PDB file of C-alpha atoms (C1' of nucleotides) in Angstrom:
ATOM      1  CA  UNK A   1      48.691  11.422  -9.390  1.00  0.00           C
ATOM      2  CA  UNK A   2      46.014   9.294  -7.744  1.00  0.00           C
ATOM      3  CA  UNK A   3      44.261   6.923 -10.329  1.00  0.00           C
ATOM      4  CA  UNK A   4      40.847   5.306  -9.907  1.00  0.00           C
ATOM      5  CA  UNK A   5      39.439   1.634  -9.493  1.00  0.00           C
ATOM      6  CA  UNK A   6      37.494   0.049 -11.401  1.00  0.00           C
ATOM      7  CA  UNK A   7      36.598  -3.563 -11.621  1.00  0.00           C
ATOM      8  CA  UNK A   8      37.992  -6.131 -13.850  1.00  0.00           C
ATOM      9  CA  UNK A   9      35.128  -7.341 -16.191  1.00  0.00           C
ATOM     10  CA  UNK A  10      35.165 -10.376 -14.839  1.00  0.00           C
ATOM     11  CA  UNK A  11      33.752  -8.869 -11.847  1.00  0.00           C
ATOM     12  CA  UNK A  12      30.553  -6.951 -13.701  1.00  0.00           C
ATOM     13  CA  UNK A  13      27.108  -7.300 -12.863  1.00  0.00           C
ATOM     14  CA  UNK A  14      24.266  -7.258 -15.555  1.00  0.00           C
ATOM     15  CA  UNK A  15      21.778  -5.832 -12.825  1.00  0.00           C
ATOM     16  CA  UNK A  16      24.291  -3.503 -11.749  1.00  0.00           C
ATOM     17  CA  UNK A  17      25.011  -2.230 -15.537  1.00  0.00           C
ATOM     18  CA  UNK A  18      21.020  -2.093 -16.911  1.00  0.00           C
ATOM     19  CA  UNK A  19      20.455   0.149 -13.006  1.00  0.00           C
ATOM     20  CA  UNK A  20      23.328   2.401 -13.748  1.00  0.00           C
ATOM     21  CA  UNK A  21      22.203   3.067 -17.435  1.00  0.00           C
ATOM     22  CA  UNK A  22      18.615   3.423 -16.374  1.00  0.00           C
ATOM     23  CA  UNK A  23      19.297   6.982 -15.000  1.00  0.00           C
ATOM     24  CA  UNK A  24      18.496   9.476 -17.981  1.00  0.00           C
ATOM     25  CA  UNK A  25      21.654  11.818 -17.265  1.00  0.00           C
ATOM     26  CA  UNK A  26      23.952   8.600 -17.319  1.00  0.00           C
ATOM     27  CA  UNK A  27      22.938   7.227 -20.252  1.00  0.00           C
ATOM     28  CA  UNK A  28      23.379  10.688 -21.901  1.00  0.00           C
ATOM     29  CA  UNK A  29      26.754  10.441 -20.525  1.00  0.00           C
ATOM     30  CA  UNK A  30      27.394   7.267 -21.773  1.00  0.00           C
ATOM     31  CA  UNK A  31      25.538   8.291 -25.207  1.00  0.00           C
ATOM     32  CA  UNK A  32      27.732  11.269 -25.670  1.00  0.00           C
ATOM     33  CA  UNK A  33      31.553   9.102 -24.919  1.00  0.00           C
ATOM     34  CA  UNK A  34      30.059   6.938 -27.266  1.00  0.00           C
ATOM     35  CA  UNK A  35      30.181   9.960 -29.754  1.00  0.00           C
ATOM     36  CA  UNK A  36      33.527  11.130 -28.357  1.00  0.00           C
ATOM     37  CA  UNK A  37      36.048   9.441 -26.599  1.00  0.00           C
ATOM     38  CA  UNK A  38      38.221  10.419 -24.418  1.00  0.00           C
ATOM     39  CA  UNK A  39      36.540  13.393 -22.570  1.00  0.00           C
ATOM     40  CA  UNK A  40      36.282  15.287 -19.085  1.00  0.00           C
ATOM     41  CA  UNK A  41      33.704  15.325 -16.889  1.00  0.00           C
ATOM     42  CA  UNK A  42      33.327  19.180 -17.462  1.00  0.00           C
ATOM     43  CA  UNK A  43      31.597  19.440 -20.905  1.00  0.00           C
ATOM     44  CA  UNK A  44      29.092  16.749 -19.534  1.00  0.00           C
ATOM     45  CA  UNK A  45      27.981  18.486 -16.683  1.00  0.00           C
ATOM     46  CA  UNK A  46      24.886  20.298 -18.057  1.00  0.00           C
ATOM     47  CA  UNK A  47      23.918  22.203 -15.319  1.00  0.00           C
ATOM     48  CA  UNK A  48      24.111  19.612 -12.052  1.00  0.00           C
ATOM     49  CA  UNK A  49      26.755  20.502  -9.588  1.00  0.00           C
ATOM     50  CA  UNK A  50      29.624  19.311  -9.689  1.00  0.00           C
ATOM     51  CA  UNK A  51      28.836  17.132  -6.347  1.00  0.00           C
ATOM     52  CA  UNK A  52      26.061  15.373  -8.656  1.00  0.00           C
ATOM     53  CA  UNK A  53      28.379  14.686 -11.888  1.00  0.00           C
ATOM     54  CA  UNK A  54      30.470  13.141  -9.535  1.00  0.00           C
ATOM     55  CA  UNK A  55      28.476  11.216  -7.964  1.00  0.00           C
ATOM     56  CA  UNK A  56      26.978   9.835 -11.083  1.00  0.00           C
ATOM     57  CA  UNK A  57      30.379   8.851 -12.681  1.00  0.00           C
ATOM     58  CA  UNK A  58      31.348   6.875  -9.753  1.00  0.00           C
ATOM     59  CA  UNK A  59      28.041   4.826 -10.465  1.00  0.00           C
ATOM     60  CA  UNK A  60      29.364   4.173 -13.940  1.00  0.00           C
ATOM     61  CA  UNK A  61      32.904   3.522 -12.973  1.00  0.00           C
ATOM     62  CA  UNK A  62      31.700   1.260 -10.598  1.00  0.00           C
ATOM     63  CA  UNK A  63      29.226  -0.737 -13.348  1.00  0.00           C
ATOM     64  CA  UNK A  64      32.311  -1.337 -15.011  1.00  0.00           C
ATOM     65  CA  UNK A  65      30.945   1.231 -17.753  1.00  0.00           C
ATOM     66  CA  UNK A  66      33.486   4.358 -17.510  1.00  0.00           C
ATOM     67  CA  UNK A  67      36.937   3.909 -17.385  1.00  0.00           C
ATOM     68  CA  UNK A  68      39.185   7.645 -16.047  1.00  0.00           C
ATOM     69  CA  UNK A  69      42.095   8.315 -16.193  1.00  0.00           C
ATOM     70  CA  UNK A  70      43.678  11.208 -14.266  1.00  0.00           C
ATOM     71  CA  UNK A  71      45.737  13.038 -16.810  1.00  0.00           C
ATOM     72  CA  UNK A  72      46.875  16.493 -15.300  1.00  0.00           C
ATOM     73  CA  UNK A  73      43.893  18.034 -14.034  1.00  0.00           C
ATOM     74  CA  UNK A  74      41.684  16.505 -15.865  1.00  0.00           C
ATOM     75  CA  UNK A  75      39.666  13.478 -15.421  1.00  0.00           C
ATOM     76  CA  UNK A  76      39.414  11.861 -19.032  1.00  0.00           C
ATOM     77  CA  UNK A  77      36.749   9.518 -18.893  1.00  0.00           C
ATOM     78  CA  UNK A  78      36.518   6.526 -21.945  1.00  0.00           C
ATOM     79  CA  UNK A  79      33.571   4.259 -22.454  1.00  0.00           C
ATOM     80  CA  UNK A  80      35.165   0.185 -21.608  1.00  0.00           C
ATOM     81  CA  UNK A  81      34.071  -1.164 -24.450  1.00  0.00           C
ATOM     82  CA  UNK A  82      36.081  -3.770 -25.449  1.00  0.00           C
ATOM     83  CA  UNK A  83      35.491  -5.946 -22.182  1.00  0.00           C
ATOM     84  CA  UNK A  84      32.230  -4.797 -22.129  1.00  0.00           C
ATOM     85  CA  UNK A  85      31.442  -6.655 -25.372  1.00  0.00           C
ATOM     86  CA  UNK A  86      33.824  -9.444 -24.297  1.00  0.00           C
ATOM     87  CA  UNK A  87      31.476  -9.937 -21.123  1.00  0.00           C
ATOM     88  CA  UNK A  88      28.200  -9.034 -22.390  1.00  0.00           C
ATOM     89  CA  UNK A  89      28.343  -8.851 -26.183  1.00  0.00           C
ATOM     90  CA  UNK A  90      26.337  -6.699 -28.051  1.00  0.00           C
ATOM     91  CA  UNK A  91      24.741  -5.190 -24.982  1.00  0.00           C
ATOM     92  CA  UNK A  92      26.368  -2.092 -25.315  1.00  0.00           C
ATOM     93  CA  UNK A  93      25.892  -1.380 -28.751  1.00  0.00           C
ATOM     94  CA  UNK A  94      22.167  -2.690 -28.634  1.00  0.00           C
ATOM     95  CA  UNK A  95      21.160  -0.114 -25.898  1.00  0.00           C
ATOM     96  CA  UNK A  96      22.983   2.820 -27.838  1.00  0.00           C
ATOM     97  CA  UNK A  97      21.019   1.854 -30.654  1.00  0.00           C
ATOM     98  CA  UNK A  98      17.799   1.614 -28.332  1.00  0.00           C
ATOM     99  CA  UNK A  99      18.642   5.269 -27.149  1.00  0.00           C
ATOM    100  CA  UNK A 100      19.082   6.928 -30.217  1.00  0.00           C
ATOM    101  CA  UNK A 101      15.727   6.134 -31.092  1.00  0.00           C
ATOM    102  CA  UNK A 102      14.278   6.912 -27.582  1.00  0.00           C
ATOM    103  CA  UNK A 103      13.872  11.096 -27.176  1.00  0.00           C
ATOM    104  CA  UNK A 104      14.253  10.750 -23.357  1.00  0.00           C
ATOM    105  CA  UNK A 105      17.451  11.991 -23.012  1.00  0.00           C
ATOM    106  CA  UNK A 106      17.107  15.554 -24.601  1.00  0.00           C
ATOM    107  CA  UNK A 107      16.553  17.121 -21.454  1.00  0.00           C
ATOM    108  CA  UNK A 108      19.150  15.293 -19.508  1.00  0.00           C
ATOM    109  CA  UNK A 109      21.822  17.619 -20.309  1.00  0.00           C
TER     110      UNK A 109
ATOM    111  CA  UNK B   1     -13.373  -9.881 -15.854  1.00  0.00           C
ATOM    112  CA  UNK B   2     -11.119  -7.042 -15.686  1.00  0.00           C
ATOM    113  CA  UNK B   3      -8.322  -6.902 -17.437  1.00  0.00           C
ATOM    114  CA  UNK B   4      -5.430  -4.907 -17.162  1.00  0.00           C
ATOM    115  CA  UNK B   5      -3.800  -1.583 -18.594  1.00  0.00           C
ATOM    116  CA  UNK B   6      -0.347  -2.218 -20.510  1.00  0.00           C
ATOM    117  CA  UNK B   7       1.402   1.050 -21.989  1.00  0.00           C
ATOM    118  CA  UNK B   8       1.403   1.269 -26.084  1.00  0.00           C
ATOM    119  CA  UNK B   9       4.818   0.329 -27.319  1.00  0.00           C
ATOM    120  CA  UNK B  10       5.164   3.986 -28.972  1.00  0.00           C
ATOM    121  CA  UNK B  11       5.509   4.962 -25.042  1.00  0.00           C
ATOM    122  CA  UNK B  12       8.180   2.553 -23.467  1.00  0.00           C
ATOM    123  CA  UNK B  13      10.772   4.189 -21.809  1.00  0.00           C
ATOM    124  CA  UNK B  14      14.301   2.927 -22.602  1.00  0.00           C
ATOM    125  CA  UNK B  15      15.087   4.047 -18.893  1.00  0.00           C
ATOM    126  CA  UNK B  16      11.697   2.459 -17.582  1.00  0.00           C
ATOM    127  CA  UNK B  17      13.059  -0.773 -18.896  1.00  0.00           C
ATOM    128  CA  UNK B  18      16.407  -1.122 -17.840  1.00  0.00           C
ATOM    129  CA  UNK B  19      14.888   0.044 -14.498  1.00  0.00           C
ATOM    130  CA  UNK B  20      12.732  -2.770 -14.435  1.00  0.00           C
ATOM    131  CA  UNK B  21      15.105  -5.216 -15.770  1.00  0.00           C
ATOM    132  CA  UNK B  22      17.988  -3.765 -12.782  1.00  0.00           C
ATOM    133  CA  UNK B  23      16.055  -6.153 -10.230  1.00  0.00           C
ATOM    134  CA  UNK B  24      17.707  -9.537  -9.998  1.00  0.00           C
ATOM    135  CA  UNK B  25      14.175 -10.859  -9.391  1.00  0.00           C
ATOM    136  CA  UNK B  26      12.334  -9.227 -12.003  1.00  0.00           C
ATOM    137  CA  UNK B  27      15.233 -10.429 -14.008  1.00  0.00           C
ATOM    138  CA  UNK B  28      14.477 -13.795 -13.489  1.00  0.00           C
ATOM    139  CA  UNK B  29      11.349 -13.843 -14.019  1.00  0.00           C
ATOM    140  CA  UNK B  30      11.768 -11.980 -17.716  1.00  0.00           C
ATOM    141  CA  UNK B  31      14.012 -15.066 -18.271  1.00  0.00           C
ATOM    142  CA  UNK B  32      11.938 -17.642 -17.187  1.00  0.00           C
ATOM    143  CA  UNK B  33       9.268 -16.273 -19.218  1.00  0.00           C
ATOM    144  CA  UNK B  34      11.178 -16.597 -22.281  1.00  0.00           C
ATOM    145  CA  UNK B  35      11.504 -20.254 -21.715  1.00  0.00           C
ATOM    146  CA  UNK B  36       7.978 -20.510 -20.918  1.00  0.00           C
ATOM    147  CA  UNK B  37       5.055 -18.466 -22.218  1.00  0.00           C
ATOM    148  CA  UNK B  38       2.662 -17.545 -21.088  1.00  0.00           C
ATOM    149  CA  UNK B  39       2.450 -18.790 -17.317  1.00  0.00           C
ATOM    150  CA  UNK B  40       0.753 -17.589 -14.346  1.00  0.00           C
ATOM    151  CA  UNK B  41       2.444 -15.706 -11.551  1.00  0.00           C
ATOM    152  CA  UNK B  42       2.351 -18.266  -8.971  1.00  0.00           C
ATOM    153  CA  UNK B  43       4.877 -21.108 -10.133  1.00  0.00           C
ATOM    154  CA  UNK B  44       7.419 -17.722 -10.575  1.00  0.00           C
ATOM    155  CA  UNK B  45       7.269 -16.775  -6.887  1.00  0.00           C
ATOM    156  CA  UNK B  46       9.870 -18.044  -5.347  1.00  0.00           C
ATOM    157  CA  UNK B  47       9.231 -17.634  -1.175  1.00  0.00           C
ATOM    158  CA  UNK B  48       8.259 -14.008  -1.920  1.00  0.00           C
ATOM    159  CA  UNK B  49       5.203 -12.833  -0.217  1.00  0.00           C
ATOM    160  CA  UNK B  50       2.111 -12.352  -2.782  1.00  0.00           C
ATOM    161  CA  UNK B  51       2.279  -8.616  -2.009  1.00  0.00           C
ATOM    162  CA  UNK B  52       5.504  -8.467  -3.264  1.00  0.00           C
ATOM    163  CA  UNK B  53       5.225 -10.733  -6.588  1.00  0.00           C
ATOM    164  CA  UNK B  54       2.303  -8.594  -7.560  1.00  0.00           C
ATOM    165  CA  UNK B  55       4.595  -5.286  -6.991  1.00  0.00           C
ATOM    166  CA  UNK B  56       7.431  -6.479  -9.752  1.00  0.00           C
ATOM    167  CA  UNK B  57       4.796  -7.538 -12.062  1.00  0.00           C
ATOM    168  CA  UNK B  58       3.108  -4.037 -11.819  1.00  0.00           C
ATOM    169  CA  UNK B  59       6.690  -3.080 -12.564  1.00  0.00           C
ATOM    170  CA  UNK B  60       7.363  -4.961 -15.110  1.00  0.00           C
ATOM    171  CA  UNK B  61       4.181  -4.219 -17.063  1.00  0.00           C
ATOM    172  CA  UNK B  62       4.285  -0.843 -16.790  1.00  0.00           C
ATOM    173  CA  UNK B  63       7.675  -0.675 -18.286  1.00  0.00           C
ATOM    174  CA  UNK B  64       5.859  -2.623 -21.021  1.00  0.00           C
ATOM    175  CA  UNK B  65       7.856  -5.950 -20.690  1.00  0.00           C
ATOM    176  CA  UNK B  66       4.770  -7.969 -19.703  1.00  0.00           C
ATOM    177  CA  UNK B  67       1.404  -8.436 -20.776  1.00  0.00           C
ATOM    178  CA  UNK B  68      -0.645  -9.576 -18.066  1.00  0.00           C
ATOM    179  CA  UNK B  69      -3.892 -11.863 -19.150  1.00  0.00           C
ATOM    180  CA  UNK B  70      -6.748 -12.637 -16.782  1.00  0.00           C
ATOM    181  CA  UNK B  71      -7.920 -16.143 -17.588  1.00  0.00           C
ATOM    182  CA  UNK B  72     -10.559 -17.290 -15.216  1.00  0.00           C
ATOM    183  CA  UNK B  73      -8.268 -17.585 -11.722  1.00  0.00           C
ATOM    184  CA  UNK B  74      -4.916 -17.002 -13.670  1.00  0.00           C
ATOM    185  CA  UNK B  75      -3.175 -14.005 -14.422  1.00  0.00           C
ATOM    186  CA  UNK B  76      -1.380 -15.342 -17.821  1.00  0.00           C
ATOM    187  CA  UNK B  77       2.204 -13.465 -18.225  1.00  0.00           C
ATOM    188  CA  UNK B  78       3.805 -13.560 -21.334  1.00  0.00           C
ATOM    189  CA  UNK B  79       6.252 -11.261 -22.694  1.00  0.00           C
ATOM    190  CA  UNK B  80       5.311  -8.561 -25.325  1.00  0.00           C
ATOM    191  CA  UNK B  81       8.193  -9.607 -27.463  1.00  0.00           C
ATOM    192  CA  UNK B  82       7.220  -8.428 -31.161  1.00  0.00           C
ATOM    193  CA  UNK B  83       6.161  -5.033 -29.833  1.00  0.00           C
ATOM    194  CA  UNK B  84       9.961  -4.307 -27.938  1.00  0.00           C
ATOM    195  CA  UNK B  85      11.642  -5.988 -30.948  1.00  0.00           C
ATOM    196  CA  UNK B  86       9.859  -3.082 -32.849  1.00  0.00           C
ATOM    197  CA  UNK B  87      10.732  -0.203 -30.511  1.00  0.00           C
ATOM    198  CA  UNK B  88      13.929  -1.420 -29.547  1.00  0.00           C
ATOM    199  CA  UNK B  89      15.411  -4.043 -31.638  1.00  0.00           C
ATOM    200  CA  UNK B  90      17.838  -6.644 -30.407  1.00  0.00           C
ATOM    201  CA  UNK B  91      17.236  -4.383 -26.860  1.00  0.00           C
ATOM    202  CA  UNK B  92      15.629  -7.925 -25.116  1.00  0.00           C
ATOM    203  CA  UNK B  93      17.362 -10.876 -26.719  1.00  0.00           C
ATOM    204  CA  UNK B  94      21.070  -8.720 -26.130  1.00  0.00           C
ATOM    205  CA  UNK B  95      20.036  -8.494 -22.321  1.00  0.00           C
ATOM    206  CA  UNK B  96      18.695 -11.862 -22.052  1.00  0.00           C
ATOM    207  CA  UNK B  97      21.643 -13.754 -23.667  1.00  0.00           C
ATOM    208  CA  UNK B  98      24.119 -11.691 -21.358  1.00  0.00           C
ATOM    209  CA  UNK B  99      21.898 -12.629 -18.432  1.00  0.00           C
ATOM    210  CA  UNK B 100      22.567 -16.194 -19.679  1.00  0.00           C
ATOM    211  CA  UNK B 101      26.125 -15.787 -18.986  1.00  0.00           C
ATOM    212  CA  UNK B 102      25.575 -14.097 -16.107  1.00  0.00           C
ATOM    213  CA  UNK B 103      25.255 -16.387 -12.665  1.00  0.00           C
ATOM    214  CA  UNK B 104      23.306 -13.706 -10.433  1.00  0.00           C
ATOM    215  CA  UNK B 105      20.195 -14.515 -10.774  1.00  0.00           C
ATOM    216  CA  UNK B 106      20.746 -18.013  -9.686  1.00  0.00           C
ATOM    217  CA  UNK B 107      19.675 -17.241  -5.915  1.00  0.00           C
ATOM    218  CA  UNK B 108      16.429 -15.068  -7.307  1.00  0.00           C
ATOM    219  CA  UNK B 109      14.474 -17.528  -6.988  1.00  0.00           C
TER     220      UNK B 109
ATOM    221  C1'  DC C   1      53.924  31.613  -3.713  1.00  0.00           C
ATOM    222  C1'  DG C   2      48.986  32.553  -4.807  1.00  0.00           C
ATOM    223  C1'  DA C   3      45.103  31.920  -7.676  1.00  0.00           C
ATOM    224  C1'  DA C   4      42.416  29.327 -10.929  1.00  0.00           C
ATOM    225  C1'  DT C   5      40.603  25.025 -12.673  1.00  0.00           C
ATOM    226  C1'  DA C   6      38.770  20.256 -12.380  1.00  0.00           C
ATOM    227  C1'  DG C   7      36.966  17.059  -9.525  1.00  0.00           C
ATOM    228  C1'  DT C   8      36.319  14.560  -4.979  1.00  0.00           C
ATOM    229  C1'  DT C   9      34.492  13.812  -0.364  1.00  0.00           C
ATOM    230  C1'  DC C  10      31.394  14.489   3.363  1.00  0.00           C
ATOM    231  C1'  DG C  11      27.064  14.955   5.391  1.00  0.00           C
ATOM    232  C1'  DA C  12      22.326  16.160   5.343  1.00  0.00           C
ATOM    233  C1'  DC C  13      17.988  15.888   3.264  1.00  0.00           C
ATOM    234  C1'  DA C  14      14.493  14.464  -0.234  1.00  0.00           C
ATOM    235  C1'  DA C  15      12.643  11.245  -3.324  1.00  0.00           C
ATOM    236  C1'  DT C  16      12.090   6.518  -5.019  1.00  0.00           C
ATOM    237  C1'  DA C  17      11.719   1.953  -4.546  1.00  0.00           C
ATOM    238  C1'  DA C  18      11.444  -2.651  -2.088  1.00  0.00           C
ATOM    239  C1'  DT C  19       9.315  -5.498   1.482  1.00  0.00           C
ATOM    240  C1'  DC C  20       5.565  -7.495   3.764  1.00  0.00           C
ATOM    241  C1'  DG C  21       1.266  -8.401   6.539  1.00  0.00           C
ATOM    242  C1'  DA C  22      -3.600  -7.972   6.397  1.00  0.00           C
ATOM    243  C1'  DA C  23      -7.687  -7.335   4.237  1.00  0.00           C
ATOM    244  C1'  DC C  24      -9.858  -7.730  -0.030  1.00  0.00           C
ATOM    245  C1'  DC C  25     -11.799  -9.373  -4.891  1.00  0.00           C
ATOM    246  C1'  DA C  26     -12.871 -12.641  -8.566  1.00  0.00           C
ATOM    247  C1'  DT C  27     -13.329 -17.179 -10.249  1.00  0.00           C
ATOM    248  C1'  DT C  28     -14.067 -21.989  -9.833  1.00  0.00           C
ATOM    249  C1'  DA C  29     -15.191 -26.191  -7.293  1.00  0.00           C
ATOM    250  C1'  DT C  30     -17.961 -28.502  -3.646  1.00  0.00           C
TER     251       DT C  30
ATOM    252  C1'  DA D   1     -23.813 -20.688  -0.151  1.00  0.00           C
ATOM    253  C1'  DT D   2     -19.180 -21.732   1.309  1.00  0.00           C
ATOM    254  C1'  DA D   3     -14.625 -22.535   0.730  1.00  0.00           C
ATOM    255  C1'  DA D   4     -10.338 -22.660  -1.868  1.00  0.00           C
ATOM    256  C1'  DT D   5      -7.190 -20.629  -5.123  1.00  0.00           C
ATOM    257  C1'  DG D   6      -4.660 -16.874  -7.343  1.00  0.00           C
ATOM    258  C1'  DG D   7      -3.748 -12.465  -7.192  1.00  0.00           C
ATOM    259  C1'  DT D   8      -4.512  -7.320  -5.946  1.00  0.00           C
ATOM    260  C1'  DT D   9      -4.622  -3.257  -2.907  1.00  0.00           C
ATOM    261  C1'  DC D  10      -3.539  -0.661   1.081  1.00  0.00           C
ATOM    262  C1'  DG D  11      -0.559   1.199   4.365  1.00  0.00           C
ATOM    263  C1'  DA D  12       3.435   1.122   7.090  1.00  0.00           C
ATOM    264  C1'  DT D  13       8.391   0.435   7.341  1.00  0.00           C
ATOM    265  C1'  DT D  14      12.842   0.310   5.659  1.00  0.00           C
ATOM    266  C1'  DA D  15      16.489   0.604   2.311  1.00  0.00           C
ATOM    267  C1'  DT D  16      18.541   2.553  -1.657  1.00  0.00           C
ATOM    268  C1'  DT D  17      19.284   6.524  -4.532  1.00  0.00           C
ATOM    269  C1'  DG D  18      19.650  11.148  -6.039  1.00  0.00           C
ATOM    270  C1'  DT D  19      20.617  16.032  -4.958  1.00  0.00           C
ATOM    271  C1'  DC D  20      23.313  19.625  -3.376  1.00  0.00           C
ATOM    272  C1'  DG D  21      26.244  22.911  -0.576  1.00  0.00           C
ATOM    273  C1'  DA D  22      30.580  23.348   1.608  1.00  0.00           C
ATOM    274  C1'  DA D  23      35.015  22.157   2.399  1.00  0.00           C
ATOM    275  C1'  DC D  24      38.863  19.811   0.460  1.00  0.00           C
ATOM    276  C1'  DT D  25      42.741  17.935  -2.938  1.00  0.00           C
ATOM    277  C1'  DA D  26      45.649  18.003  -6.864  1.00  0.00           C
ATOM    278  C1'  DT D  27      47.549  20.162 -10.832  1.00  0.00           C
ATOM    279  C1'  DT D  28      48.781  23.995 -13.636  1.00  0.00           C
ATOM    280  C1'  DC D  29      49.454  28.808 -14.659  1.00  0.00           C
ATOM    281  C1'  DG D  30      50.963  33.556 -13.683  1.00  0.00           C
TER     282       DG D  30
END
DNA sequence: CGAATAGTTCGACAATAATCGAACCATTAT
DNA sequence: ATAATGGTTCGATTATTGTCGAACTATTCG
């Protein structure tokens, strides 16, 4: 059962965080763990293939953002948030709060 | 005299911004403003060719960050602070205290 | 075992964005 | 008028990203 890296917070980037949140269908991803925590990468596909979610989850685990765990056959995916807000506090929160009030992710499904 | 076109605050992008904000460079500049505003694009250039300076401040205006000012020779930059505080509250001061803890923009000069 | 499910990896291509020189424009000073 | 300063625009080049099909891997279920 092959796990994943991901860097110790130590290690994140603020540039490297604000790019991978900038894309619409990431921060819808990150917007929906937010809601519910952990999940697969199926029910946040929305249409892409599969080459594309992945793809996009490997920018976030490699932010420092998305944290998976290989349980099974699924890929359960949790938001880091507690060294996120030990490296960058607030940040997280304050750009979940930005997005809710933003409409641009409706169509990012 | 001709001035310049900034976006309305009703139409800033939450992506647009953390786009603009994902360049080390533009980064730095965004913080140096906040020490220092409004100032002129010149003592922000940092070895860059003028082509270049002018591109990230085209970047960071449109994502409504800046206002540009023309004022005889100088283009005055200051940040349009009260108008993200009111679209996106905290969104600026969050990203600009982590960037304070943050050492990569020290070579974005 | 064989098939189904969930995701990854690879490689190609398309789209976006960054970089930079050269020519240009506007304002001020001489 | 001419020159200097501060910055823009254009166009070309390169680099970085995103997109997607196809083949592959790992786990579970029948």
């Amino acid at each position: 059962m092959k796990q994943y890296e991901h860097p110790p917070a130590e290690a994140f980037l603020l540039t490297t965080i604000l790019h991978a949140l900038s894309d619409p269908y990431r921060l819808s991803i990150v917007q929906k763990l937010a809601v519910l925590q952990p999940q697969p990468c199926a029910p946040l596909q929305g249409n892409r293939p599969k080459s594309s979610v992945s793809h996009h989850f490997n920018v976030l685990r490699k932010a420092g953002l998305v944290r998976t765990v290989v349980e099974g056959v699924l890929h359960m995916n949790s938001l880091r948030n507690a060294e996120l807000e030990s490296r960058f506090p607030g940040l997280l929160d304050t750009i979940l709060a930005a997005a809710a009030h933003s409409a641009e992710c409706q169509g990012a499904e």
